[in-house]
XYZ file of C-alpha atoms in Angstrom:
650
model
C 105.019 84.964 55.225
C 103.936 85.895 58.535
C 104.854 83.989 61.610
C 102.424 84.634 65.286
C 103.738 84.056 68.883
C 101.499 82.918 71.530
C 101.881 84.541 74.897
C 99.472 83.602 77.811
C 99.775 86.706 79.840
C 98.551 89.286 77.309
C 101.058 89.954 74.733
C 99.171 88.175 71.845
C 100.337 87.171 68.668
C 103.368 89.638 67.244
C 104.459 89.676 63.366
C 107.747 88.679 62.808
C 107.862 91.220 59.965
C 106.596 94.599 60.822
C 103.792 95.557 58.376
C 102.832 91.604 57.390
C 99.955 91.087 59.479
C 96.888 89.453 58.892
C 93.195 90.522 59.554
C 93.063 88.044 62.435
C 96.442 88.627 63.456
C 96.184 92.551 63.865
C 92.119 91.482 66.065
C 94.247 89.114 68.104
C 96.680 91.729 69.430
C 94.131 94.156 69.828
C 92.110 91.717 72.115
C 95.349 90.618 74.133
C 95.933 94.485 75.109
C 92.479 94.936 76.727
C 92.028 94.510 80.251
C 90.379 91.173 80.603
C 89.342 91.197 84.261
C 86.029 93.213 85.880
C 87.197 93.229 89.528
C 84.855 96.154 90.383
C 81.415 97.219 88.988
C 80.780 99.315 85.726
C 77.367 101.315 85.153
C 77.818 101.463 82.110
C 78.487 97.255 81.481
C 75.633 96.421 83.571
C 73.544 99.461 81.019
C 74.412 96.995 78.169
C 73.251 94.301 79.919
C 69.641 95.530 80.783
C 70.446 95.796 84.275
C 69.798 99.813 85.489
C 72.075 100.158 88.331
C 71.235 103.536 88.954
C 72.545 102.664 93.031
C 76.293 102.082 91.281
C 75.798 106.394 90.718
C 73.146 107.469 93.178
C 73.718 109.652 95.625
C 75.931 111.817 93.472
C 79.495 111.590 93.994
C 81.438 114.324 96.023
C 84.805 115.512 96.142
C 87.329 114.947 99.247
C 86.668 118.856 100.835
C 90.563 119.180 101.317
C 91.126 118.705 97.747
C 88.636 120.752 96.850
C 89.859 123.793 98.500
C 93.216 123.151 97.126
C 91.987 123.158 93.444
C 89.350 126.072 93.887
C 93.022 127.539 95.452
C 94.895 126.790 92.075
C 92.113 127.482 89.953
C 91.742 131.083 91.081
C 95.062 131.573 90.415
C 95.213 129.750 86.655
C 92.224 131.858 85.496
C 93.684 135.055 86.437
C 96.911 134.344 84.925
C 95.234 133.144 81.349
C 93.083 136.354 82.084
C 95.973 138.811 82.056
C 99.017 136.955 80.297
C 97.866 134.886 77.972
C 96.890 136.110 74.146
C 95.055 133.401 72.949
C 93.817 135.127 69.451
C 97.774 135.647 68.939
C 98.785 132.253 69.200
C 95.976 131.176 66.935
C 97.720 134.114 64.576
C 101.085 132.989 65.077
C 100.624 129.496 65.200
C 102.737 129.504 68.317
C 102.858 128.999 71.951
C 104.928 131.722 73.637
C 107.856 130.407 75.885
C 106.530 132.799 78.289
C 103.296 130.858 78.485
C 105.074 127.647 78.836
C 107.035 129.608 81.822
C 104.005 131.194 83.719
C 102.173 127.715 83.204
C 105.112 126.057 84.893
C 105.343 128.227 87.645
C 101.853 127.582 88.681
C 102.464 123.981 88.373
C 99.904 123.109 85.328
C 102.625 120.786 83.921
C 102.023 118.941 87.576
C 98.725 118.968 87.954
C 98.106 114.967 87.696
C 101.153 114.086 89.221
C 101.368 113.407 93.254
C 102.523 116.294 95.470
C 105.418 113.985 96.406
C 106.952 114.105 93.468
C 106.155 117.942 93.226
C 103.329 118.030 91.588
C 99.876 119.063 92.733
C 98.057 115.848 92.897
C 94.311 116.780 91.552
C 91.597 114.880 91.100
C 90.382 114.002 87.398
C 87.096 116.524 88.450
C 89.668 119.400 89.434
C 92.088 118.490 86.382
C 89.127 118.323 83.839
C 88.108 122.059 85.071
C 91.583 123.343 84.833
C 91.513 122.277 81.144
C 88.233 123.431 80.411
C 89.600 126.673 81.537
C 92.390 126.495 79.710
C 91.078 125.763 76.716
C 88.610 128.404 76.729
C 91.043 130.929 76.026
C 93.451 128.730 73.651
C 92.338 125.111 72.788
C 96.286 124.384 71.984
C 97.204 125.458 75.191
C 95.018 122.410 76.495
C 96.014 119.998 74.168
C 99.835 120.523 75.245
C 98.847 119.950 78.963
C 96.565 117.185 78.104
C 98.952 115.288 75.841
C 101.727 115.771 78.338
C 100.449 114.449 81.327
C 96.997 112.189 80.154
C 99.103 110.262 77.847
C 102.558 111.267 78.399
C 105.101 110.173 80.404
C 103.494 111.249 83.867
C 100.348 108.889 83.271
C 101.369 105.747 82.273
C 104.189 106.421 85.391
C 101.908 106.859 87.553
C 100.122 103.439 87.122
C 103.211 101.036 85.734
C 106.468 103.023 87.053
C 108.636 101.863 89.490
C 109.710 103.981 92.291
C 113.241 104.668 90.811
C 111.271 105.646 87.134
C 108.793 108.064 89.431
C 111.738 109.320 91.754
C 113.860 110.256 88.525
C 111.180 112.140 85.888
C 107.824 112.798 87.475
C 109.525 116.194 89.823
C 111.109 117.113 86.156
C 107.960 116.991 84.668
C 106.261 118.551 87.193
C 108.531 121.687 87.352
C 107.498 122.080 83.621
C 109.691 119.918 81.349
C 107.296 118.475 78.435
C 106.427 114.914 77.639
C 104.843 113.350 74.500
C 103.418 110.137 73.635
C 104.480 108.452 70.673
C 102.542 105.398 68.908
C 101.617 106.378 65.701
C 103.772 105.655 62.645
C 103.255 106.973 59.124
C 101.224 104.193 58.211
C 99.839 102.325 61.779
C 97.201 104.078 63.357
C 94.525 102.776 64.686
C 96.051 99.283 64.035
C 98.807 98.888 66.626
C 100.028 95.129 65.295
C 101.482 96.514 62.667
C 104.631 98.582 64.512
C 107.550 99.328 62.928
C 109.593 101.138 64.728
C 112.095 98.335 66.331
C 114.047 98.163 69.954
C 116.327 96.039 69.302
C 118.232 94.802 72.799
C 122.007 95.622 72.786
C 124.305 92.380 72.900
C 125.869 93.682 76.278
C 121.977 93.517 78.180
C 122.155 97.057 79.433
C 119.429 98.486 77.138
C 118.249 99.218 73.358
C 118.500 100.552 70.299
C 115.325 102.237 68.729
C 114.878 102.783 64.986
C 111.759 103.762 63.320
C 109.769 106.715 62.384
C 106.876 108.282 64.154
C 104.153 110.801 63.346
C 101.861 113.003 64.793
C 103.016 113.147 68.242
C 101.887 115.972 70.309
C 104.212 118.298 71.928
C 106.755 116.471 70.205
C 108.723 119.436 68.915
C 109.098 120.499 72.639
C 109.539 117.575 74.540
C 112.287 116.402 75.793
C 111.162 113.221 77.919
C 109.087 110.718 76.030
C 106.909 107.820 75.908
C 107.841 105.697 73.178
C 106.012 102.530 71.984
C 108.265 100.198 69.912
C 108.775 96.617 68.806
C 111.073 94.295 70.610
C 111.996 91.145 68.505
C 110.456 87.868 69.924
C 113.402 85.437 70.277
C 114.147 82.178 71.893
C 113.543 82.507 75.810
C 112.676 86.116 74.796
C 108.942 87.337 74.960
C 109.497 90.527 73.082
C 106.430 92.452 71.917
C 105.308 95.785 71.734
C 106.967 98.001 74.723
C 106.642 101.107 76.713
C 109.961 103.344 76.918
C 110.806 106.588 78.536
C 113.326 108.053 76.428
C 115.170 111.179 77.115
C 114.111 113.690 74.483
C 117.969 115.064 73.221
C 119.169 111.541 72.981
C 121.339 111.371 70.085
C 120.203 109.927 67.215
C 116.398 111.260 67.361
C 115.638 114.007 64.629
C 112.637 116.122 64.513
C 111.911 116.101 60.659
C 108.209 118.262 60.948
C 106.542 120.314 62.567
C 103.073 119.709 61.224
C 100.062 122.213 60.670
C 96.451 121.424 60.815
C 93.170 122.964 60.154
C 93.047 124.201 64.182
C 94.682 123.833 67.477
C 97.377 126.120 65.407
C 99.358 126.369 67.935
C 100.171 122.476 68.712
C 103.617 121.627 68.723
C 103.141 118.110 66.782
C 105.943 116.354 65.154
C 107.470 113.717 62.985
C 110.043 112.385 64.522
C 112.948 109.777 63.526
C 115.189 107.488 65.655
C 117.989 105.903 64.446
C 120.207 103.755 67.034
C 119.165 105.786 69.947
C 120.137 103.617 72.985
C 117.873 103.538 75.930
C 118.734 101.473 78.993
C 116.961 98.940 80.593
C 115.875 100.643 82.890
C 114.046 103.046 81.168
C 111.292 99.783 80.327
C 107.829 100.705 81.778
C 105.823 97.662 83.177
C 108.072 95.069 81.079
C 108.790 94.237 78.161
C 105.257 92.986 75.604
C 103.649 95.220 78.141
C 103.272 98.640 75.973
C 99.381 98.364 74.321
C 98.400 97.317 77.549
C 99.843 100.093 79.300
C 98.323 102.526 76.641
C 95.182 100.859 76.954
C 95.044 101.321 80.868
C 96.443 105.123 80.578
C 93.689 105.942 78.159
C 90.658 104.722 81.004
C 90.847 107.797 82.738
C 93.305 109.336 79.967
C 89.877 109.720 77.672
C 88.448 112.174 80.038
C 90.768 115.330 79.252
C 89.482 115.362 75.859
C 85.773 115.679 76.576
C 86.498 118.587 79.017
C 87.549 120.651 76.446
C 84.834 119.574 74.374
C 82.251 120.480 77.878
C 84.135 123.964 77.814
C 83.770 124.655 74.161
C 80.229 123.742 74.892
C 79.991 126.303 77.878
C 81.903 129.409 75.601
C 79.396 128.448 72.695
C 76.290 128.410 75.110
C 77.517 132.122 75.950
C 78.220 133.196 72.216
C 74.644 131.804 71.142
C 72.539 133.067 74.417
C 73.825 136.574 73.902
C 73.942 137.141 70.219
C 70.433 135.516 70.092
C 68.855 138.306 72.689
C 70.858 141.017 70.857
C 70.038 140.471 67.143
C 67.002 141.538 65.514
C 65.376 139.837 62.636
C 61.767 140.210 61.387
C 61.146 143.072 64.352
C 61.946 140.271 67.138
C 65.336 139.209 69.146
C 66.780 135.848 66.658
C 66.471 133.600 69.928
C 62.369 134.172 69.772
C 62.589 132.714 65.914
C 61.649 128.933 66.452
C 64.460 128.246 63.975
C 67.104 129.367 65.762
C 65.191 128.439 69.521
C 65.214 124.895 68.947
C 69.283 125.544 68.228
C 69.974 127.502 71.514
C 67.754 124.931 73.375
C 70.331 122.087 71.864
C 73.067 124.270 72.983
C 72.157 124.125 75.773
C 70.879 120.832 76.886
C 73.321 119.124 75.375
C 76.053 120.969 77.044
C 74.554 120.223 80.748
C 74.193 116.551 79.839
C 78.035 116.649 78.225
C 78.938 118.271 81.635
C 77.285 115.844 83.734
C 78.316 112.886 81.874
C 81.946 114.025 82.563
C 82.029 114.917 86.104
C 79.880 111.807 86.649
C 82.778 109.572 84.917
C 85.390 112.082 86.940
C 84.202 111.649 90.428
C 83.807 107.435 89.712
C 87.630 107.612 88.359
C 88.295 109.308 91.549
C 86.593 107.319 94.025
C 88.176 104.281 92.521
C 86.088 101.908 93.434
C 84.204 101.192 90.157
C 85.901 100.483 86.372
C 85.100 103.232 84.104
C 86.367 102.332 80.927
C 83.024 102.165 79.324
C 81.919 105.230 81.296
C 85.129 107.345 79.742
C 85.435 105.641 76.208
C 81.556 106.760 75.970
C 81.748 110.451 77.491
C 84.367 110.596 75.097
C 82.892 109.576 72.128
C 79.126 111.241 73.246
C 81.295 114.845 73.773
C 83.488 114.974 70.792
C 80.346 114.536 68.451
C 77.939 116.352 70.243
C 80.466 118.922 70.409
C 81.155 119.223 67.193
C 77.338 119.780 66.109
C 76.659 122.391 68.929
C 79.707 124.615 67.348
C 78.062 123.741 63.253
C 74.788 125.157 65.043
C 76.520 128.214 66.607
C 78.085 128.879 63.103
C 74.123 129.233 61.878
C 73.042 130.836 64.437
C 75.985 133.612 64.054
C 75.058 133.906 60.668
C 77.958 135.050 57.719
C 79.456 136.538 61.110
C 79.798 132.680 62.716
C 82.071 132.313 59.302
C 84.151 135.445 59.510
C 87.243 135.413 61.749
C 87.761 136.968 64.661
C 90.018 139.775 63.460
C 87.746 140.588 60.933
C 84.771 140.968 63.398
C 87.414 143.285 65.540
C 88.571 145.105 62.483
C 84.650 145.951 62.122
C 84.304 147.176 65.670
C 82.276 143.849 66.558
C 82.763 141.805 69.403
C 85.422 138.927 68.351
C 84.063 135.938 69.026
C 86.209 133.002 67.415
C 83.181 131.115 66.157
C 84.748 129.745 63.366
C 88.023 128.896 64.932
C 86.116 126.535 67.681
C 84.666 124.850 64.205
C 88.311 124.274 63.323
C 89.811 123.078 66.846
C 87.017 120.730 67.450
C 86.786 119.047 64.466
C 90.241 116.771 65.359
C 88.300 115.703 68.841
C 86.456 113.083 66.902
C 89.520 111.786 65.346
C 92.074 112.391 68.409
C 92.254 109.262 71.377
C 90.293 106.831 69.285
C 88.308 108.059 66.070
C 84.575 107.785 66.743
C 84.244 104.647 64.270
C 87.569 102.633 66.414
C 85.674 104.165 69.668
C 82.118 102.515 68.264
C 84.156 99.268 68.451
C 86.089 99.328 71.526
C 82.892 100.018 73.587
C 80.863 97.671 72.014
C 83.561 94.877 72.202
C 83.052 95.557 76.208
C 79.549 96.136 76.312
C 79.284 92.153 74.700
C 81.927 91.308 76.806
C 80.091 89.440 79.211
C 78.187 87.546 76.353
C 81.774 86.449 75.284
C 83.268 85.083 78.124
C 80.430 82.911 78.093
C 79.404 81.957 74.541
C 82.468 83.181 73.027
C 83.735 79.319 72.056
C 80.605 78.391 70.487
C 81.397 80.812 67.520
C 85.118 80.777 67.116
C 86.347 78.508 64.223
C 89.634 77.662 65.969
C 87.850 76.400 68.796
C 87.310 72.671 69.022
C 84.530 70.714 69.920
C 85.421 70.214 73.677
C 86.033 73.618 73.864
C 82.384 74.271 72.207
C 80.588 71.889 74.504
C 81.678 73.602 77.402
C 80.315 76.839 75.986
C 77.479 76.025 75.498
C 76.821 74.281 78.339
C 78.151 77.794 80.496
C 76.059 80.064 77.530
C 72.865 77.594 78.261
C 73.156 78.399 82.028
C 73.795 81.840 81.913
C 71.092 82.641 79.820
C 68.874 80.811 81.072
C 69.701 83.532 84.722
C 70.041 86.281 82.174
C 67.200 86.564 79.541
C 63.852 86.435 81.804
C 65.656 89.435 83.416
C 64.712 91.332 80.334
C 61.277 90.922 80.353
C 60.117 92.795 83.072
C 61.572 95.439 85.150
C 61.143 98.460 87.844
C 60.530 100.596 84.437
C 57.575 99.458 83.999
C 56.338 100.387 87.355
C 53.936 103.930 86.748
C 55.465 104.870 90.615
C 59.577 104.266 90.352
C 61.709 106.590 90.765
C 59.434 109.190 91.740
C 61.881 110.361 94.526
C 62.908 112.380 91.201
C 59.836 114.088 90.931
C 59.421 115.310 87.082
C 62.494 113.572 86.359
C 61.077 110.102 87.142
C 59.718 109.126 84.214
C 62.705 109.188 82.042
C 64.562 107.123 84.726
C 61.761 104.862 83.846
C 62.392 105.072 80.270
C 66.016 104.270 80.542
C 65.529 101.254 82.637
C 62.703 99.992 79.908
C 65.147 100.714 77.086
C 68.373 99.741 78.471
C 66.576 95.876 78.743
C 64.984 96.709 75.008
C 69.101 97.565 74.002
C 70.126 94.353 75.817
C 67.209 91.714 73.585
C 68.315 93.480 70.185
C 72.028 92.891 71.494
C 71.432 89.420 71.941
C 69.089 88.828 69.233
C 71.965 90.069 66.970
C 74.437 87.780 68.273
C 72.175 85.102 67.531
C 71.271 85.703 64.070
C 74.475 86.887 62.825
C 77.131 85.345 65.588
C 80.628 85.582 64.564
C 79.836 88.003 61.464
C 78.550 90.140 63.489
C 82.343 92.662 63.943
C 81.815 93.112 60.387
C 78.342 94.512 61.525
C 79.832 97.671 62.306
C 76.724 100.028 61.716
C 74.820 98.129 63.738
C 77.312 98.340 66.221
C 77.798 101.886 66.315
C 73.721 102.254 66.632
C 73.997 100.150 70.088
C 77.052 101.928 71.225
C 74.883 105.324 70.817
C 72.022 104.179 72.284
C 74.132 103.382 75.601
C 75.806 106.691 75.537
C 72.375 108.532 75.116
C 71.422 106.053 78.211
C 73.946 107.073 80.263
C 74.000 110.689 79.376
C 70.223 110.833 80.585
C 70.958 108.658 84.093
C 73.789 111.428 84.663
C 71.743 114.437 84.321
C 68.868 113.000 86.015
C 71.143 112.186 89.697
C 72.951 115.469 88.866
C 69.711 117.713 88.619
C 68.085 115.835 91.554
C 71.705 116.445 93.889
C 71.751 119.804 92.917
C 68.024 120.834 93.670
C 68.621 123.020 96.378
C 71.406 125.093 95.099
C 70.456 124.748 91.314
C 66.480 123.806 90.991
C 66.595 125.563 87.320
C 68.467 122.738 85.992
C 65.611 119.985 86.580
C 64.011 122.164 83.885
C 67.176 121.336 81.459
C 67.782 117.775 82.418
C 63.748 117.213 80.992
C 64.674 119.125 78.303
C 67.776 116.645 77.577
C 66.325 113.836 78.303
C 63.170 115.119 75.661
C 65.314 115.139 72.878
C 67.971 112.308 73.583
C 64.347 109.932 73.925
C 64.125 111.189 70.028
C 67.424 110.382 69.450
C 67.431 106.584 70.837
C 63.936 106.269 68.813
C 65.311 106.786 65.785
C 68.850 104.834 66.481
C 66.767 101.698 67.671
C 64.695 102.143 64.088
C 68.078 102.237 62.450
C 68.843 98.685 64.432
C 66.688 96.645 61.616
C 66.069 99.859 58.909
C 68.741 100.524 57.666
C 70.794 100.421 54.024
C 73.748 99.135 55.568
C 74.357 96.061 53.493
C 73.537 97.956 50.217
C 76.110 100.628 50.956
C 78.986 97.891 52.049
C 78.635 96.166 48.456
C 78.069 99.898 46.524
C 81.683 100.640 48.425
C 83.471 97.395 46.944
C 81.914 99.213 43.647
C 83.060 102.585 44.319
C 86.553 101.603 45.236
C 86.720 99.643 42.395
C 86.106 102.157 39.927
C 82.767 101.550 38.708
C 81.573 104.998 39.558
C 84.920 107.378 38.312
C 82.873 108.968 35.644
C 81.061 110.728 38.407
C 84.421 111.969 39.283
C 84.642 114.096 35.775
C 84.759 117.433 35.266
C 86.578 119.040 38.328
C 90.648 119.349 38.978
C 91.909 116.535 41.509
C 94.537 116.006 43.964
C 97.261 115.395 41.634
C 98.939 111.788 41.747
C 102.910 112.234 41.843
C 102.908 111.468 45.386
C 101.280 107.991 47.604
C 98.995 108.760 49.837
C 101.198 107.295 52.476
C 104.536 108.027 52.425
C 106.678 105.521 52.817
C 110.053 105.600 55.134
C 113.533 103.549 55.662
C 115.242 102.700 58.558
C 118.383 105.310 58.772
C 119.994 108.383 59.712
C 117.879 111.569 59.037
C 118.449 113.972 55.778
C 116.403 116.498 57.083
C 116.962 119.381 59.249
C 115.843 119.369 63.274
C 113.215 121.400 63.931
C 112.668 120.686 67.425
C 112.333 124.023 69.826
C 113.748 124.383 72.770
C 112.350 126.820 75.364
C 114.498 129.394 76.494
């Protein structure tokens, strides 16, 4: 049996028995962690609505000139050290980050980068950090996901926004000289599905602080860190809130045990671990934000948090766009260079389209973070999302266009006397990008929860069963006004006029389009929540569809402003921005045909069928995972049996 506590100021309802937690439970804490408030404007809300703010992006942002020196400064200096010390093909061999690396990164301040230069760090901007990732990860993609997870997620971070000045005084200059942090949610079986938290911090009878005990997996750089964030369970008593809560806890505290180091399919070299605490005490005032506070807080970190990922993702694009562009004007097939093959043209043009409008999208989202004057969670969840998967498809079409050579490794192609390019291994490293920071199907849901967000505030009574009928009435009397403001908006707009936009010259007309279609996106939005109303979060297909049809939206209106602000010094890429916008206009055709064409409900009841069994014989006549272990492994509070793995740099 499963008991819920109530909590006006966010916490939402917490299970009183870790692991017993209802369908409506587990959406309940989920909504109480997002951020409820829109205080300053979003392009990409008002995109969902129909409304084509293109003013909230136009003129292009720019970077503070100081800071920009600074960076160009420090990013000189990066890319000749990864240049001339670092061996990226022999940590992919080894499966291991040199300490020397971690010392040479250190001394240039990487491990700093996002933290303020008054705490000794170097203070970037999310446009500067982004490039210094993208950098990095172009020789070693591990290399980037240890800065990343250390100071996007890890302790510096969520610091940074919910410390208080004792917490920042006392860790950020440690972490910024080069100690590593990790971030630690998951548990062996809660993912995506925070409510269901195991790992317990129970407060010590004397007041001064807590004991942790629980289990947690996959946490990156967790085999190296020795100051972490830790998200853990504090038991909801009388006159005592509890909830899920953020802790710093020092990394050699007694009691923690690193069980595993675990190995992937890429990103070899990460240093990700399973790690156990049993009655490690943390004081009180190691608490960020307050106790209850902790999804919250990881919500918030992960608005700009979101955008390291998609950097690396822009610079595998970038290293790809090289591999294809060169190999395609070298090769001969048929008595003519690949790239002239229309096969393999229509790749490299992909390549490269897609990885200008990736780009854009993130410095775009980068440069609004940094002028902080307009929310970008929708902006960063979808750059995000748009990057990993687009990502992921340019480095399946580099594979083709390389050939049996895009599937051989690079020190076979050396071995050979070819050039070594690592085709396959960026196959392997950015295949966890769609899983990593949100999985694209949880990402599909978090953006469109905010895109309908405004539909909710205002409706969202009329179609929840707990609410009453007072409650209802007043819904529908707000829903009736808003509306009846809202929907003749949708009708007509500057899209339709043959002359806007033409400031933009041969860009204008896809500005056009994506003011027509963002209002089309915005009546099959609404017409959905009428037909299907509260059903429709099981209508997670459907979702998805809308959710890509704003990030194609918002990829073009990027690209568009960039290739217009960059006419003078760049005028080539107006001639890639049409091309992107060409082919994403295909894209949103056929994802607003899959809106009401679709086999969704047929495949939802053939799953209930499949899981059930009704299928196995299809299953016959190949060798199986065998079945003497569960798929989840299950763990017990306790001291650890296993041996500590965790490495400590010399």
């Amino acid at each position: 049996m499963t008991t819920t506590q109530n909590n006006a100021d966010g916490v939402g309802p917490l299970p009183t028995e870790a692991g017993q937690v209802s369908e409506k439970e587990a959406r309940q804490v989920a909504e109480a962690a997002r951020e409820a408030a829109w205080d300053r404007p979003s392009f990409g809300k008002e995109l969902f609505l129909g409304r084509f703010r293109l003013d909230l992006i136009d003129p292009w942002p720019r970077s503070d000139p100081a800071d920009e020196a600074r960076a160009e400064e420090f990013l000189g200096a990066l890319g000749a050290y990864l240049g001339s010390e670092v061996d990226g093909a022999a940590i992919e061999r080894d499966a291991h980050i040199p300490d020397e690396v971690f010392h040479g990164l250190a001394r240039l301040g990487a491990f700093g980068m996002k933290i303020d230069r008054r705490y000794g760090g170097l203070g970037l901007s999310n446009l500067h950090y982004c490039r210094a990732l993208m950098l990095v990860g172009s020789v070693n993609p591990a290399i980037s996901a240890l800065l990343s997870a250390h100071q996007s997620i890890g302790v510096p971070q969520p610091l940074k926004m919910f410390g208080t000045p004792e917490q920042k005084e006392r860790f950020l200059p440690r972490l910024a000289a080069g100690e590593v942090s990790a971030f630690l949610l998951t548990e062996p079986d809660v993912g995506s599905d925070p409510a269901r938290l195991a790992t317990i911090a129970e407060p010590t009878e004397d007041g001064t602080g807590y004991r942790l005990n629980g289990v947690k997996l996959w946490a990156t750089n967790g085999t190296v860190a020795t100051l972490l964030v830790v998200m853990a369970r504090v038991p909801a008593t009388e006159g005592r809130r509890g909830g899920i809560t953020a802790f710093v806890v020092e990394g050699d505290s007694d009691g923690i045990t690193v069980e595993r180091r675990n190995a992937f399919v890429g990103l070899r070299g990460l240093e990700n671990s399973l790690t156990r605490f049993h009655d490690v005490f943390v004081p009180i005032q190691n608490v960020i934000g307050g106790e209850g506070k902790g999804l919250k807080i990881a919500l918030t970190t992960l608005n700009t948090g979101r955008l390291s990922l998609p950097a690396m993702c822009v610079g595998a694009g970038k290293w790809a766009l090289n591999v294809a562009r060169e190999w395609a004007g070298d090769r001969v097939q048929w008595g003519r260079p690949v790239g002239e093959h229309e096969a393999v043209a229509k790749k490299l043009a992909f390549i490269a389209a897609t990885t200008y409008g990736m780009e854009s999208m993130l410095d775009l989202s980068c440069l609004l973070a940094d002028d902080d004057r307009n929310d970008i969670r929708i902006e960063a969840a979808l750059v995000k999302l748009y990057a990993s998967e687009m990502a992921w498809r340019i480095a399946d079409e580099l594979i083709q266009i390389r050939g049996g050579r895009g599937y051989e490794t690079a020190d076979s192609l050396e071995a050979r006397g070819e050039r070594p390019a690592a085709v396959e291994q960026l196959l392997r490293d950015l295949r966890i990008n769609r899983i990593f920071e949100g999985s694209t199907e949880i990402m599909h849901l978090l953006i469109a929860r905010e895109a309908v967000d405004a539909h909710l505030s205002v409706a969202g009574d009329i179609i929840d069963p707990d609410a009453g009928l007072g409650r209802k009435a007043k819904a529908g009397a707000r829903a009736g006004a808003f509306y009846a403001r809202w929907l003749p908006t949708l009708a007509v707009g500057k899209g339709q006029a043959p002359g806007a936009y033409q400031e933009y010259g041969p860009l204008a007309g896809h500005l056009r389009h994506v003011e027509r279609t963002s209002r089309k996106l915005a009546r099959s939005t609404f017409y959905a929540m009428s037909r299907w109303q509260g059903k429709m979060e099981r209508k997670q297909a459907f979702l998805g569809r809308v959710v890509d049809i704003g990030a194609e939206l918002f990829a073009m209106s990027a690209v568009c402003v960039r290739a217009h602000a960059e006419l003078g010094e760049h005028p080539e890429n107006v001639e890639l921005a049409d091309l992107f916008c060409r082919q994403a206009r295909l894209r949103v055709d056929e994802l607003f045909t899959g809106l009401w064409s679709n086999t969704d409900s047929v495949d939802v009841a053939a799953a209930k069928r499949i899981v059930a069994g009704r299928y196995a014989s299809v299953e016959a006549g190949v060798v199986t995972p065998a079945a003497d272990l569960p798929w989840v492994a299950r763990w017990q509070p306790g001291p650890s049996t296993a041996d500590d793995v965790r490495r400590r740099l010399r």
